[in-house]
PDB file of C-alpha atoms in Angstrom:
ATOM      1  CA  UNK A   1      -0.138   0.340  -0.024  1.00  0.00           C
ATOM      2  CA  UNK A   2       1.297   3.298  -0.823  1.00  0.00           C
ATOM      3  CA  UNK A   3      -0.042   6.396   0.975  1.00  0.00           C
ATOM      4  CA  UNK A   4       0.745  10.121   0.334  1.00  0.00           C
ATOM      5  CA  UNK A   5       0.455  12.697   3.029  1.00  0.00           C
ATOM      6  CA  UNK A   6       0.321  16.399   2.506  1.00  0.00           C
ATOM      7  CA  UNK A   7       1.840  18.401   5.604  1.00  0.00           C
ATOM      8  CA  UNK A   8       3.767  15.395   6.618  1.00  0.00           C
ATOM      9  CA  UNK A   9       6.246  17.890   8.256  1.00  0.00           C
ATOM     10  CA  UNK A  10       3.699  19.101  10.701  1.00  0.00           C
ATOM     11  CA  UNK A  11       2.638  17.651  14.244  1.00  0.00           C
ATOM     12  CA  UNK A  12      -0.124  15.047  12.815  1.00  0.00           C
ATOM     13  CA  UNK A  13       1.789  14.515   9.387  1.00  0.00           C
ATOM     14  CA  UNK A  14       4.847  12.908  11.536  1.00  0.00           C
ATOM     15  CA  UNK A  15       2.623  10.862  13.865  1.00  0.00           C
ATOM     16  CA  UNK A  16       0.873   9.474  10.926  1.00  0.00           C
ATOM     17  CA  UNK A  17       3.947   8.544   9.003  1.00  0.00           C
ATOM     18  CA  UNK A  18       5.056   6.700  11.846  1.00  0.00           C
ATOM     19  CA  UNK A  19       1.844   4.769  12.201  1.00  0.00           C
ATOM     20  CA  UNK A  20       1.499   3.946   8.642  1.00  0.00           C
ATOM     21  CA  UNK A  21       5.319   2.758   8.488  1.00  0.00           C
ATOM     22  CA  UNK A  22       4.586   0.659  11.342  1.00  0.00           C
ATOM     23  CA  UNK A  23       1.737  -1.236   9.228  1.00  0.00           C
ATOM     24  CA  UNK A  24       4.123  -1.551   6.039  1.00  0.00           C
ATOM     25  CA  UNK A  25       2.934   1.424   3.977  1.00  0.00           C
ATOM     26  CA  UNK A  26       5.051   3.087   1.491  1.00  0.00           C
ATOM     27  CA  UNK A  27       5.175   6.415   2.706  1.00  0.00           C
ATOM     28  CA  UNK A  28       5.166   9.409   0.253  1.00  0.00           C
ATOM     29  CA  UNK A  29       5.339  12.898   1.839  1.00  0.00           C
ATOM     30  CA  UNK A  30       4.359  16.297   0.030  1.00  0.00           C
ATOM     31  CA  UNK A  31       6.546  19.201   0.856  1.00  0.00           C
ATOM     32  CA  UNK A  32       6.759  22.841  -0.478  1.00  0.00           C
ATOM     33  CA  UNK A  33       9.720  24.230  -2.033  1.00  0.00           C
ATOM     34  CA  UNK A  34      10.998  26.907   0.996  1.00  0.00           C
ATOM     35  CA  UNK A  35      13.796  29.059   1.244  1.00  0.00           C
ATOM     36  CA  UNK A  36      14.011  27.421   4.806  1.00  0.00           C
ATOM     37  CA  UNK A  37      13.164  23.741   5.155  1.00  0.00           C
ATOM     38  CA  UNK A  38      11.842  22.647   8.404  1.00  0.00           C
ATOM     39  CA  UNK A  39      12.047  18.568   8.673  1.00  0.00           C
ATOM     40  CA  UNK A  40      12.686  18.703  12.198  1.00  0.00           C
ATOM     41  CA  UNK A  41       9.551  16.388  13.263  1.00  0.00           C
ATOM     42  CA  UNK A  42      10.402  13.982  10.358  1.00  0.00           C
ATOM     43  CA  UNK A  43      14.094  13.922  10.921  1.00  0.00           C
ATOM     44  CA  UNK A  44      14.145  10.469  12.662  1.00  0.00           C
ATOM     45  CA  UNK A  45      12.375   8.943   9.742  1.00  0.00           C
ATOM     46  CA  UNK A  46      14.801  10.156   6.894  1.00  0.00           C
ATOM     47  CA  UNK A  47      15.354   7.056   4.866  1.00  0.00           C
ATOM     48  CA  UNK A  48      12.038   5.744   5.491  1.00  0.00           C
ATOM     49  CA  UNK A  49      10.122   7.870   3.883  1.00  0.00           C
ATOM     50  CA  UNK A  50      10.010   9.519   0.150  1.00  0.00           C
ATOM     51  CA  UNK A  51       9.448  13.081  -0.132  1.00  0.00           C
ATOM     52  CA  UNK A  52       8.096  14.789  -3.168  1.00  0.00           C
ATOM     53  CA  UNK A  53       7.750  18.442  -3.964  1.00  0.00           C
ATOM     54  CA  UNK A  54       4.166  20.105  -4.727  1.00  0.00           C
ATOM     55  CA  UNK A  55       2.044  22.745  -3.424  1.00  0.00           C
ATOM     56  CA  UNK A  56      -1.399  23.266  -2.762  1.00  0.00           C
ATOM     57  CA  UNK A  57      -1.385  26.545  -4.745  1.00  0.00           C
ATOM     58  CA  UNK A  58      -0.580  24.662  -8.102  1.00  0.00           C
ATOM     59  CA  UNK A  59      -2.758  21.801  -9.044  1.00  0.00           C
ATOM     60  CA  UNK A  60      -0.585  20.853 -12.132  1.00  0.00           C
ATOM     61  CA  UNK A  61       2.069  19.967  -9.615  1.00  0.00           C
ATOM     62  CA  UNK A  62      -0.506  17.923  -7.647  1.00  0.00           C
ATOM     63  CA  UNK A  63      -1.463  15.831 -10.878  1.00  0.00           C
ATOM     64  CA  UNK A  64       2.164  14.933 -11.427  1.00  0.00           C
ATOM     65  CA  UNK A  65       2.791  14.096  -7.802  1.00  0.00           C
ATOM     66  CA  UNK A  66      -0.302  11.810  -7.929  1.00  0.00           C
ATOM     67  CA  UNK A  67       0.949  10.437 -11.472  1.00  0.00           C
ATOM     68  CA  UNK A  68       4.290   9.917 -10.113  1.00  0.00           C
ATOM     69  CA  UNK A  69       3.228   8.219  -6.894  1.00  0.00           C
ATOM     70  CA  UNK A  70      -0.106   6.559  -7.765  1.00  0.00           C
ATOM     71  CA  UNK A  71      -1.139   6.398  -3.968  1.00  0.00           C
ATOM     72  CA  UNK A  72      -3.796   4.183  -2.668  1.00  0.00           C
ATOM     73  CA  UNK A  73      -4.760   6.444   0.329  1.00  0.00           C
ATOM     74  CA  UNK A  74      -4.412  10.355   0.271  1.00  0.00           C
ATOM     75  CA  UNK A  75      -4.256  12.242   3.547  1.00  0.00           C
ATOM     76  CA  UNK A  76      -4.643  15.934   3.205  1.00  0.00           C
ATOM     77  CA  UNK A  77      -3.306  17.327   6.339  1.00  0.00           C
ATOM     78  CA  UNK A  78      -1.710  20.521   4.777  1.00  0.00           C
ATOM     79  CA  UNK A  79      -3.343  23.696   5.775  1.00  0.00           C
ATOM     80  CA  UNK A  80      -2.389  27.304   7.043  1.00  0.00           C
ATOM     81  CA  UNK A  81      -3.506  25.923  10.444  1.00  0.00           C
ATOM     82  CA  UNK A  82      -2.713  28.667  12.939  1.00  0.00           C
ATOM     83  CA  UNK A  83      -6.110  30.560  13.847  1.00  0.00           C
ATOM     84  CA  UNK A  84      -4.274  33.781  14.669  1.00  0.00           C
ATOM     85  CA  UNK A  85      -2.528  34.197  11.656  1.00  0.00           C
ATOM     86  CA  UNK A  86      -5.795  33.606   9.591  1.00  0.00           C
ATOM     87  CA  UNK A  87      -6.746  36.757  10.692  1.00  0.00           C
ATOM     88  CA  UNK A  88      -3.646  38.645   9.323  1.00  0.00           C
ATOM     89  CA  UNK A  89      -3.520  36.211   6.178  1.00  0.00           C
ATOM     90  CA  UNK A  90      -7.371  35.668   5.178  1.00  0.00           C
ATOM     91  CA  UNK A  91      -6.774  35.350   1.675  1.00  0.00           C
ATOM     92  CA  UNK A  92      -3.580  33.079   1.780  1.00  0.00           C
ATOM     93  CA  UNK A  93      -5.635  30.951   4.630  1.00  0.00           C
ATOM     94  CA  UNK A  94      -8.442  30.546   2.145  1.00  0.00           C
ATOM     95  CA  UNK A  95      -6.042  29.507  -1.140  1.00  0.00           C
ATOM     96  CA  UNK A  96      -4.208  26.838   1.049  1.00  0.00           C
ATOM     97  CA  UNK A  97      -7.122  25.843   3.610  1.00  0.00           C
ATOM     98  CA  UNK A  98     -10.159  25.917   1.148  1.00  0.00           C
ATOM     99  CA  UNK A  99      -9.465  26.167  -2.351  1.00  0.00           C
ATOM    100  CA  UNK A 100      -6.460  23.919  -1.497  1.00  0.00           C
ATOM    101  CA  UNK A 101      -8.529  20.982  -0.941  1.00  0.00           C
ATOM    102  CA  UNK A 102     -10.199  21.194  -3.931  1.00  0.00           C
ATOM    103  CA  UNK A 103      -7.224  21.205  -6.013  1.00  0.00           C
ATOM    104  CA  UNK A 104      -6.219  17.776  -4.323  1.00  0.00           C
ATOM    105  CA  UNK A 105      -9.532  16.226  -4.638  1.00  0.00           C
ATOM    106  CA  UNK A 106      -9.779  17.385  -8.514  1.00  0.00           C
ATOM    107  CA  UNK A 107      -6.215  15.690  -9.232  1.00  0.00           C
ATOM    108  CA  UNK A 108      -7.203  12.719  -7.270  1.00  0.00           C
ATOM    109  CA  UNK A 109     -10.249  12.531  -9.629  1.00  0.00           C
ATOM    110  CA  UNK A 110      -8.244  13.005 -12.941  1.00  0.00           C
ATOM    111  CA  UNK A 111      -5.422  10.989 -11.656  1.00  0.00           C
ATOM    112  CA  UNK A 112      -6.591   8.185  -9.133  1.00  0.00           C
ATOM    113  CA  UNK A 113      -9.924   8.036  -8.669  1.00  0.00           C
ATOM    114  CA  UNK A 114      -9.789   4.440  -6.886  1.00  0.00           C
ATOM    115  CA  UNK A 115      -7.868   6.092  -4.231  1.00  0.00           C
ATOM    116  CA  UNK A 116      -9.015   6.896  -0.562  1.00  0.00           C
ATOM    117  CA  UNK A 117      -8.877  10.419   0.561  1.00  0.00           C
ATOM    118  CA  UNK A 118      -8.916  11.932   4.098  1.00  0.00           C
ATOM    119  CA  UNK A 119      -9.703  15.266   4.644  1.00  0.00           C
ATOM    120  CA  UNK A 120      -8.645  17.243   7.893  1.00  0.00           C
ATOM    121  CA  UNK A 121     -11.434  18.964   9.214  1.00  0.00           C
ATOM    122  CA  UNK A 122     -11.570  21.027  12.428  1.00  0.00           C
ATOM    123  CA  UNK A 123     -13.661  21.585  15.584  1.00  0.00           C
ATOM    124  CA  UNK A 124     -13.055  25.335  14.451  1.00  0.00           C
ATOM    125  CA  UNK A 125     -15.766  24.910  12.039  1.00  0.00           C
ATOM    126  CA  UNK A 126     -18.442  24.682  14.955  1.00  0.00           C
ATOM    127  CA  UNK A 127     -17.086  28.376  16.373  1.00  0.00           C
ATOM    128  CA  UNK A 128     -20.136  29.719  18.333  1.00  0.00           C
ATOM    129  CA  UNK A 129     -21.177  26.577  19.039  1.00  0.00           C
ATOM    130  CA  UNK A 130     -25.449  25.836  18.258  1.00  0.00           C
ATOM    131  CA  UNK A 131     -25.274  22.834  20.767  1.00  0.00           C
ATOM    132  CA  UNK A 132     -23.138  21.042  23.460  1.00  0.00           C
ATOM    133  CA  UNK A 133     -21.541  18.556  22.783  1.00  0.00           C
ATOM    134  CA  UNK A 134     -21.024  18.764  19.101  1.00  0.00           C
ATOM    135  CA  UNK A 135     -21.587  15.802  16.918  1.00  0.00           C
ATOM    136  CA  UNK A 136     -21.326  15.005  12.948  1.00  0.00           C
ATOM    137  CA  UNK A 137     -24.812  16.687  12.881  1.00  0.00           C
ATOM    138  CA  UNK A 138     -24.158  20.006  14.522  1.00  0.00           C
ATOM    139  CA  UNK A 139     -24.390  23.128  12.434  1.00  0.00           C
ATOM    140  CA  UNK A 140     -21.334  25.076  11.526  1.00  0.00           C
ATOM    141  CA  UNK A 141     -20.888  28.687  12.824  1.00  0.00           C
ATOM    142  CA  UNK A 142     -17.008  29.368  12.316  1.00  0.00           C
ATOM    143  CA  UNK A 143     -15.489  32.350  13.984  1.00  0.00           C
ATOM    144  CA  UNK A 144     -12.282  32.896  11.898  1.00  0.00           C
ATOM    145  CA  UNK A 145     -10.867  32.916   8.289  1.00  0.00           C
ATOM    146  CA  UNK A 146      -9.528  29.601   9.283  1.00  0.00           C
ATOM    147  CA  UNK A 147     -12.876  28.354  10.338  1.00  0.00           C
ATOM    148  CA  UNK A 148     -14.691  29.572   7.392  1.00  0.00           C
ATOM    149  CA  UNK A 149     -12.063  27.965   5.062  1.00  0.00           C
ATOM    150  CA  UNK A 150     -12.238  24.509   6.962  1.00  0.00           C
ATOM    151  CA  UNK A 151     -15.998  24.629   6.384  1.00  0.00           C
ATOM    152  CA  UNK A 152     -15.477  25.021   2.583  1.00  0.00           C
ATOM    153  CA  UNK A 153     -12.924  22.195   2.584  1.00  0.00           C
ATOM    154  CA  UNK A 154     -15.274  19.944   4.690  1.00  0.00           C
ATOM    155  CA  UNK A 155     -18.212  20.450   2.203  1.00  0.00           C
ATOM    156  CA  UNK A 156     -16.268  20.531  -0.916  1.00  0.00           C
ATOM    157  CA  UNK A 157     -15.068  16.824   0.454  1.00  0.00           C
ATOM    158  CA  UNK A 158     -18.532  15.843   0.567  1.00  0.00           C
ATOM    159  CA  UNK A 159     -19.584  17.404  -2.628  1.00  0.00           C
ATOM    160  CA  UNK A 160     -16.702  15.058  -4.444  1.00  0.00           C
ATOM    161  CA  UNK A 161     -17.628  12.244  -2.399  1.00  0.00           C
ATOM    162  CA  UNK A 162     -21.305  12.404  -3.950  1.00  0.00           C
ATOM    163  CA  UNK A 163     -20.683  14.023  -7.016  1.00  0.00           C
ATOM    164  CA  UNK A 164     -17.977  11.646  -8.427  1.00  0.00           C
ATOM    165  CA  UNK A 165     -18.169   8.795  -6.141  1.00  0.00           C
ATOM    166  CA  UNK A 166     -15.008   9.063  -4.444  1.00  0.00           C
ATOM    167  CA  UNK A 167     -14.027   7.544  -1.219  1.00  0.00           C
ATOM    168  CA  UNK A 168     -13.432  10.739   0.539  1.00  0.00           C
ATOM    169  CA  UNK A 169     -13.982  11.220   4.110  1.00  0.00           C
ATOM    170  CA  UNK A 170     -13.337  14.241   6.697  1.00  0.00           C
ATOM    171  CA  UNK A 171     -12.351  13.588   9.975  1.00  0.00           C
ATOM    172  CA  UNK A 172     -13.795  16.728  12.368  1.00  0.00           C
ATOM    173  CA  UNK A 173     -10.763  16.468  14.868  1.00  0.00           C
ATOM    174  CA  UNK A 174     -11.144  18.515  18.054  1.00  0.00           C
ATOM    175  CA  UNK A 175      -7.807  20.059  19.354  1.00  0.00           C
ATOM    176  CA  UNK A 176      -4.924  17.473  19.630  1.00  0.00           C
ATOM    177  CA  UNK A 177      -1.529  18.195  20.905  1.00  0.00           C
ATOM    178  CA  UNK A 178       1.829  16.875  21.703  1.00  0.00           C
ATOM    179  CA  UNK A 179       5.536  17.567  22.132  1.00  0.00           C
ATOM    180  CA  UNK A 180       5.588  18.232  18.537  1.00  0.00           C
ATOM    181  CA  UNK A 181       3.152  20.763  18.566  1.00  0.00           C
ATOM    182  CA  UNK A 182       4.474  24.289  17.215  1.00  0.00           C
ATOM    183  CA  UNK A 183       5.497  26.842  19.573  1.00  0.00           C
ATOM    184  CA  UNK A 184       2.682  29.166  18.517  1.00  0.00           C
ATOM    185  CA  UNK A 185      -0.026  27.012  19.887  1.00  0.00           C
ATOM    186  CA  UNK A 186      -1.355  27.638  23.538  1.00  0.00           C
ATOM    187  CA  UNK A 187      -0.781  24.195  24.866  1.00  0.00           C
ATOM    188  CA  UNK A 188       2.940  24.158  23.665  1.00  0.00           C
ATOM    189  CA  UNK A 189       3.326  28.009  24.655  1.00  0.00           C
ATOM    190  CA  UNK A 190       2.569  27.183  28.374  1.00  0.00           C
ATOM    191  CA  UNK A 191       4.762  23.978  28.557  1.00  0.00           C
ATOM    192  CA  UNK A 192       7.720  25.617  26.942  1.00  0.00           C
ATOM    193  CA  UNK A 193       7.045  28.770  29.180  1.00  0.00           C
ATOM    194  CA  UNK A 194       6.504  26.482  32.039  1.00  0.00           C
ATOM    195  CA  UNK A 195      10.079  24.887  31.227  1.00  0.00           C
ATOM    196  CA  UNK A 196      11.842  28.180  30.601  1.00  0.00           C
ATOM    197  CA  UNK A 197      10.391  29.703  34.014  1.00  0.00           C
ATOM    198  CA  UNK A 198      11.819  26.591  35.705  1.00  0.00           C
ATOM    199  CA  UNK A 199      15.342  26.813  34.197  1.00  0.00           C
ATOM    200  CA  UNK A 200      15.163  30.717  35.160  1.00  0.00           C
ATOM    201  CA  UNK A 201      15.243  32.057  31.550  1.00  0.00           C
ATOM    202  CA  UNK A 202      11.734  34.098  32.139  1.00  0.00           C
ATOM    203  CA  UNK A 203       9.616  34.971  34.501  1.00  0.00           C
ATOM    204  CA  UNK A 204       6.324  34.859  33.184  1.00  0.00           C
ATOM    205  CA  UNK A 205       4.082  33.797  30.399  1.00  0.00           C
ATOM    206  CA  UNK A 206       1.458  36.487  28.372  1.00  0.00           C
ATOM    207  CA  UNK A 207      -1.817  34.883  27.874  1.00  0.00           C
ATOM    208  CA  UNK A 208      -5.250  35.822  26.520  1.00  0.00           C
ATOM    209  CA  UNK A 209      -8.310  34.300  27.425  1.00  0.00           C
ATOM    210  CA  UNK A 210      -7.918  31.754  30.312  1.00  0.00           C
ATOM    211  CA  UNK A 211     -11.298  30.767  30.265  1.00  0.00           C
ATOM    212  CA  UNK A 212     -11.835  29.643  26.904  1.00  0.00           C
ATOM    213  CA  UNK A 213     -12.472  25.544  27.147  1.00  0.00           C
ATOM    214  CA  UNK A 214     -11.342  23.119  24.669  1.00  0.00           C
ATOM    215  CA  UNK A 215     -11.585  19.097  24.045  1.00  0.00           C
ATOM    216  CA  UNK A 216      -7.883  18.508  24.031  1.00  0.00           C
ATOM    217  CA  UNK A 217      -6.294  14.970  23.033  1.00  0.00           C
ATOM    218  CA  UNK A 218      -3.135  13.465  21.994  1.00  0.00           C
ATOM    219  CA  UNK A 219      -2.457  13.686  18.542  1.00  0.00           C
ATOM    220  CA  UNK A 220      -0.672  10.127  18.398  1.00  0.00           C
ATOM    221  CA  UNK A 221      -4.335   8.867  19.150  1.00  0.00           C
ATOM    222  CA  UNK A 222      -5.795  11.050  16.385  1.00  0.00           C
ATOM    223  CA  UNK A 223      -4.076   9.696  13.627  1.00  0.00           C
ATOM    224  CA  UNK A 224      -5.349   6.210  14.407  1.00  0.00           C
ATOM    225  CA  UNK A 225      -8.727   7.388  14.010  1.00  0.00           C
ATOM    226  CA  UNK A 226      -7.586   9.003  10.381  1.00  0.00           C
ATOM    227  CA  UNK A 227      -6.462   5.504   9.416  1.00  0.00           C
ATOM    228  CA  UNK A 228      -9.535   3.929  10.650  1.00  0.00           C
ATOM    229  CA  UNK A 229     -11.771   5.905   8.457  1.00  0.00           C
ATOM    230  CA  UNK A 230     -10.065   5.017   5.324  1.00  0.00           C
ATOM    231  CA  UNK A 231     -10.511   0.954   6.384  1.00  0.00           C
ATOM    232  CA  UNK A 232     -14.203   1.344   6.264  1.00  0.00           C
ATOM    233  CA  UNK A 233     -16.507  -0.154   3.775  1.00  0.00           C
ATOM    234  CA  UNK A 234     -18.205   2.964   3.275  1.00  0.00           C
ATOM    235  CA  UNK A 235     -17.044   6.671   3.105  1.00  0.00           C
ATOM    236  CA  UNK A 236     -18.355   8.736   5.988  1.00  0.00           C
ATOM    237  CA  UNK A 237     -17.423  11.585   8.419  1.00  0.00           C
ATOM    238  CA  UNK A 238     -16.496  11.452  11.919  1.00  0.00           C
ATOM    239  CA  UNK A 239     -16.100  13.623  15.023  1.00  0.00           C
ATOM    240  CA  UNK A 240     -12.598  12.686  16.813  1.00  0.00           C
ATOM    241  CA  UNK A 241     -12.480  13.893  20.355  1.00  0.00           C
ATOM    242  CA  UNK A 242     -11.919  13.076  23.870  1.00  0.00           C
ATOM    243  CA  UNK A 243     -15.953  14.143  25.328  1.00  0.00           C
ATOM    244  CA  UNK A 244     -14.053  16.116  27.860  1.00  0.00           C
ATOM    245  CA  UNK A 245     -13.620  19.746  28.253  1.00  0.00           C
ATOM    246  CA  UNK A 246     -10.902  21.865  30.026  1.00  0.00           C
ATOM    247  CA  UNK A 247      -9.984  25.391  30.456  1.00  0.00           C
ATOM    248  CA  UNK A 248      -6.813  27.355  29.402  1.00  0.00           C
ATOM    249  CA  UNK A 249      -6.438  27.993  33.052  1.00  0.00           C
ATOM    250  CA  UNK A 250      -6.816  24.148  33.587  1.00  0.00           C
ATOM    251  CA  UNK A 251      -3.839  23.972  31.195  1.00  0.00           C
ATOM    252  CA  UNK A 252      -1.761  26.326  33.238  1.00  0.00           C
ATOM    253  CA  UNK A 253      -2.316  24.992  36.439  1.00  0.00           C
ATOM    254  CA  UNK A 254      -1.438  21.253  35.494  1.00  0.00           C
ATOM    255  CA  UNK A 255       1.414  22.323  33.690  1.00  0.00           C
ATOM    256  CA  UNK A 256       2.981  24.506  36.606  1.00  0.00           C
ATOM    257  CA  UNK A 257       2.047  22.073  39.233  1.00  0.00           C
ATOM    258  CA  UNK A 258       4.059  19.156  37.476  1.00  0.00           C
ATOM    259  CA  UNK A 259       7.083  21.275  38.368  1.00  0.00           C
ATOM    260  CA  UNK A 260       6.133  22.135  41.709  1.00  0.00           C
ATOM    261  CA  UNK A 261       5.081  25.889  40.705  1.00  0.00           C
ATOM    262  CA  UNK A 262       1.659  28.031  41.029  1.00  0.00           C
ATOM    263  CA  UNK A 263       0.499  29.323  37.561  1.00  0.00           C
ATOM    264  CA  UNK A 264      -0.921  32.387  39.310  1.00  0.00           C
ATOM    265  CA  UNK A 265       2.639  33.794  40.095  1.00  0.00           C
ATOM    266  CA  UNK A 266       3.834  33.596  36.483  1.00  0.00           C
ATOM    267  CA  UNK A 267       0.798  34.054  34.136  1.00  0.00           C
ATOM    268  CA  UNK A 268      -0.185  37.464  33.105  1.00  0.00           C
ATOM    269  CA  UNK A 269      -3.093  38.601  30.922  1.00  0.00           C
ATOM    270  CA  UNK A 270      -2.168  40.630  27.714  1.00  0.00           C
ATOM    271  CA  UNK A 271      -5.285  41.659  25.569  1.00  0.00           C
ATOM    272  CA  UNK A 272      -2.801  41.198  22.455  1.00  0.00           C
ATOM    273  CA  UNK A 273      -3.550  37.615  22.645  1.00  0.00           C
ATOM    274  CA  UNK A 274      -7.767  37.917  22.745  1.00  0.00           C
ATOM    275  CA  UNK A 275      -9.138  36.958  19.537  1.00  0.00           C
ATOM    276  CA  UNK A 276     -11.344  39.272  17.319  1.00  0.00           C
ATOM    277  CA  UNK A 277     -14.106  36.793  17.897  1.00  0.00           C
ATOM    278  CA  UNK A 278     -13.714  34.036  20.293  1.00  0.00           C
ATOM    279  CA  UNK A 279     -14.670  30.654  20.257  1.00  0.00           C
ATOM    280  CA  UNK A 280     -15.441  30.091  23.887  1.00  0.00           C
ATOM    281  CA  UNK A 281     -16.215  26.358  24.268  1.00  0.00           C
ATOM    282  CA  UNK A 282     -15.842  23.183  22.093  1.00  0.00           C
ATOM    283  CA  UNK A 283     -16.612  19.418  23.202  1.00  0.00           C
ATOM    284  CA  UNK A 284     -16.825  16.723  21.009  1.00  0.00           C
ATOM    285  CA  UNK A 285     -19.140  13.744  20.932  1.00  0.00           C
ATOM    286  CA  UNK A 286     -17.233  10.874  19.178  1.00  0.00           C
ATOM    287  CA  UNK A 287     -19.727   8.273  20.038  1.00  0.00           C
ATOM    288  CA  UNK A 288     -19.941   7.432  16.199  1.00  0.00           C
ATOM    289  CA  UNK A 289     -16.341   7.009  16.141  1.00  0.00           C
ATOM    290  CA  UNK A 290     -16.180   4.696  19.167  1.00  0.00           C
ATOM    291  CA  UNK A 291     -19.305   2.602  17.635  1.00  0.00           C
ATOM    292  CA  UNK A 292     -18.298   2.376  14.124  1.00  0.00           C
ATOM    293  CA  UNK A 293     -14.518   2.679  13.823  1.00  0.00           C
ATOM    294  CA  UNK A 294     -13.700   1.128  17.329  1.00  0.00           C
ATOM    295  CA  UNK A 295     -11.570   4.217  18.413  1.00  0.00           C
ATOM    296  CA  UNK A 296     -10.860   5.170  21.808  1.00  0.00           C
ATOM    297  CA  UNK A 297      -8.607   7.967  23.032  1.00  0.00           C
ATOM    298  CA  UNK A 298      -5.936   6.489  25.376  1.00  0.00           C
ATOM    299  CA  UNK A 299      -3.987   9.673  26.480  1.00  0.00           C
ATOM    300  CA  UNK A 300      -5.749  11.930  29.488  1.00  0.00           C
ATOM    301  CA  UNK A 301      -5.551  15.686  29.122  1.00  0.00           C
ATOM    302  CA  UNK A 302      -3.387  15.600  32.338  1.00  0.00           C
ATOM    303  CA  UNK A 303      -1.231  12.931  30.858  1.00  0.00           C
ATOM    304  CA  UNK A 304      -1.082  15.011  27.673  1.00  0.00           C
ATOM    305  CA  UNK A 305      -0.010  18.317  29.630  1.00  0.00           C
ATOM    306  CA  UNK A 306       2.693  16.178  31.860  1.00  0.00           C
ATOM    307  CA  UNK A 307       4.159  14.546  28.508  1.00  0.00           C
ATOM    308  CA  UNK A 308       4.649  18.003  26.990  1.00  0.00           C
ATOM    309  CA  UNK A 309       6.171  19.634  29.974  1.00  0.00           C
ATOM    310  CA  UNK A 310       8.564  16.886  30.377  1.00  0.00           C
ATOM    311  CA  UNK A 311       9.915  16.722  26.730  1.00  0.00           C
ATOM    312  CA  UNK A 312      10.138  20.712  27.120  1.00  0.00           C
ATOM    313  CA  UNK A 313      11.985  20.471  30.254  1.00  0.00           C
ATOM    314  CA  UNK A 314      14.294  17.929  28.586  1.00  0.00           C
ATOM    315  CA  UNK A 315      14.958  20.337  25.678  1.00  0.00           C
ATOM    316  CA  UNK A 316      15.383  23.559  27.558  1.00  0.00           C
ATOM    317  CA  UNK A 317      17.630  21.944  29.778  1.00  0.00           C
ATOM    318  CA  UNK A 318      19.990  20.622  26.738  1.00  0.00           C
ATOM    319  CA  UNK A 319      19.762  23.758  24.922  1.00  0.00           C
ATOM    320  CA  UNK A 320      21.056  25.583  28.158  1.00  0.00           C
ATOM    321  CA  UNK A 321      23.788  23.399  28.485  1.00  0.00           C
ATOM    322  CA  UNK A 322      25.169  23.563  25.007  1.00  0.00           C
ATOM    323  CA  UNK A 323      27.714  26.237  24.807  1.00  0.00           C
ATOM    324  CA  UNK A 324      26.991  29.157  22.698  1.00  0.00           C
ATOM    325  CA  UNK A 325      28.896  29.244  19.542  1.00  0.00           C
ATOM    326  CA  UNK A 326      29.657  32.966  18.798  1.00  0.00           C
ATOM    327  CA  UNK A 327      30.293  33.651  15.127  1.00  0.00           C
TER     328      UNK A 327
END
């Protein structure tokens, strides 16, 4: 089996590549040509995966990529995925996160229509939620350019499935984190900040809305659900979540307590980190995924936060111990 992963250099892409390699797949990753290349998350997979250049903004490059690989499974994880940046770059967000999905689907339709396609949908599509918890049938009300773009990507996947009889599914994944999460995301911002404060490298963390509540899980668990969706006899969409909600305040408290500190002494509120339109609470109902896929999240929220703090503590201590090279 050959799998093609767009966004392979991201958090989910690296965990998914590991999973597919463990199942005997030939794994191909799509990467963009960039002036600076960041392969940090997949460095340990070099020699085990094949990287190919193409771009979500260029459909011809996607067609040529699929002709070259002829994949059995396609996982579209590439996107402009950081919500705050979607406000400062709304047009580019739409090109990558919305229209980019159409380009991938259309390339698949033309070149390898028998392949199976996974689209990374997002809980941010629910936005100003209509009901709690959110299911596959909950109406969407996105509150950011990112969320709006993800809604387009979600429904264009449904349309290609129904119009062209493609095996195309969407996983509506709620927040999922890991030590490989980017430093710009709130969970990693907190765990990295805790490690730096514990090592005496900084004194405080500037935060936005501490009362914002999310359903947080472990990325390593969630990529298993992606794979399971493509093994089903019928294409369908699934919510992937833990069914438990925690506040950013809970995140701060657990992270600081893990290193014997009090978050209230080190967390300060900065209005600059408030969203123009806030998403107050997201809570997923993954009953369908549990029943149909047999999927279960294994890592608890507390275990996840502690895992991330431990990884950042180790990294910060290592960086601090390394002598600085002055050019």
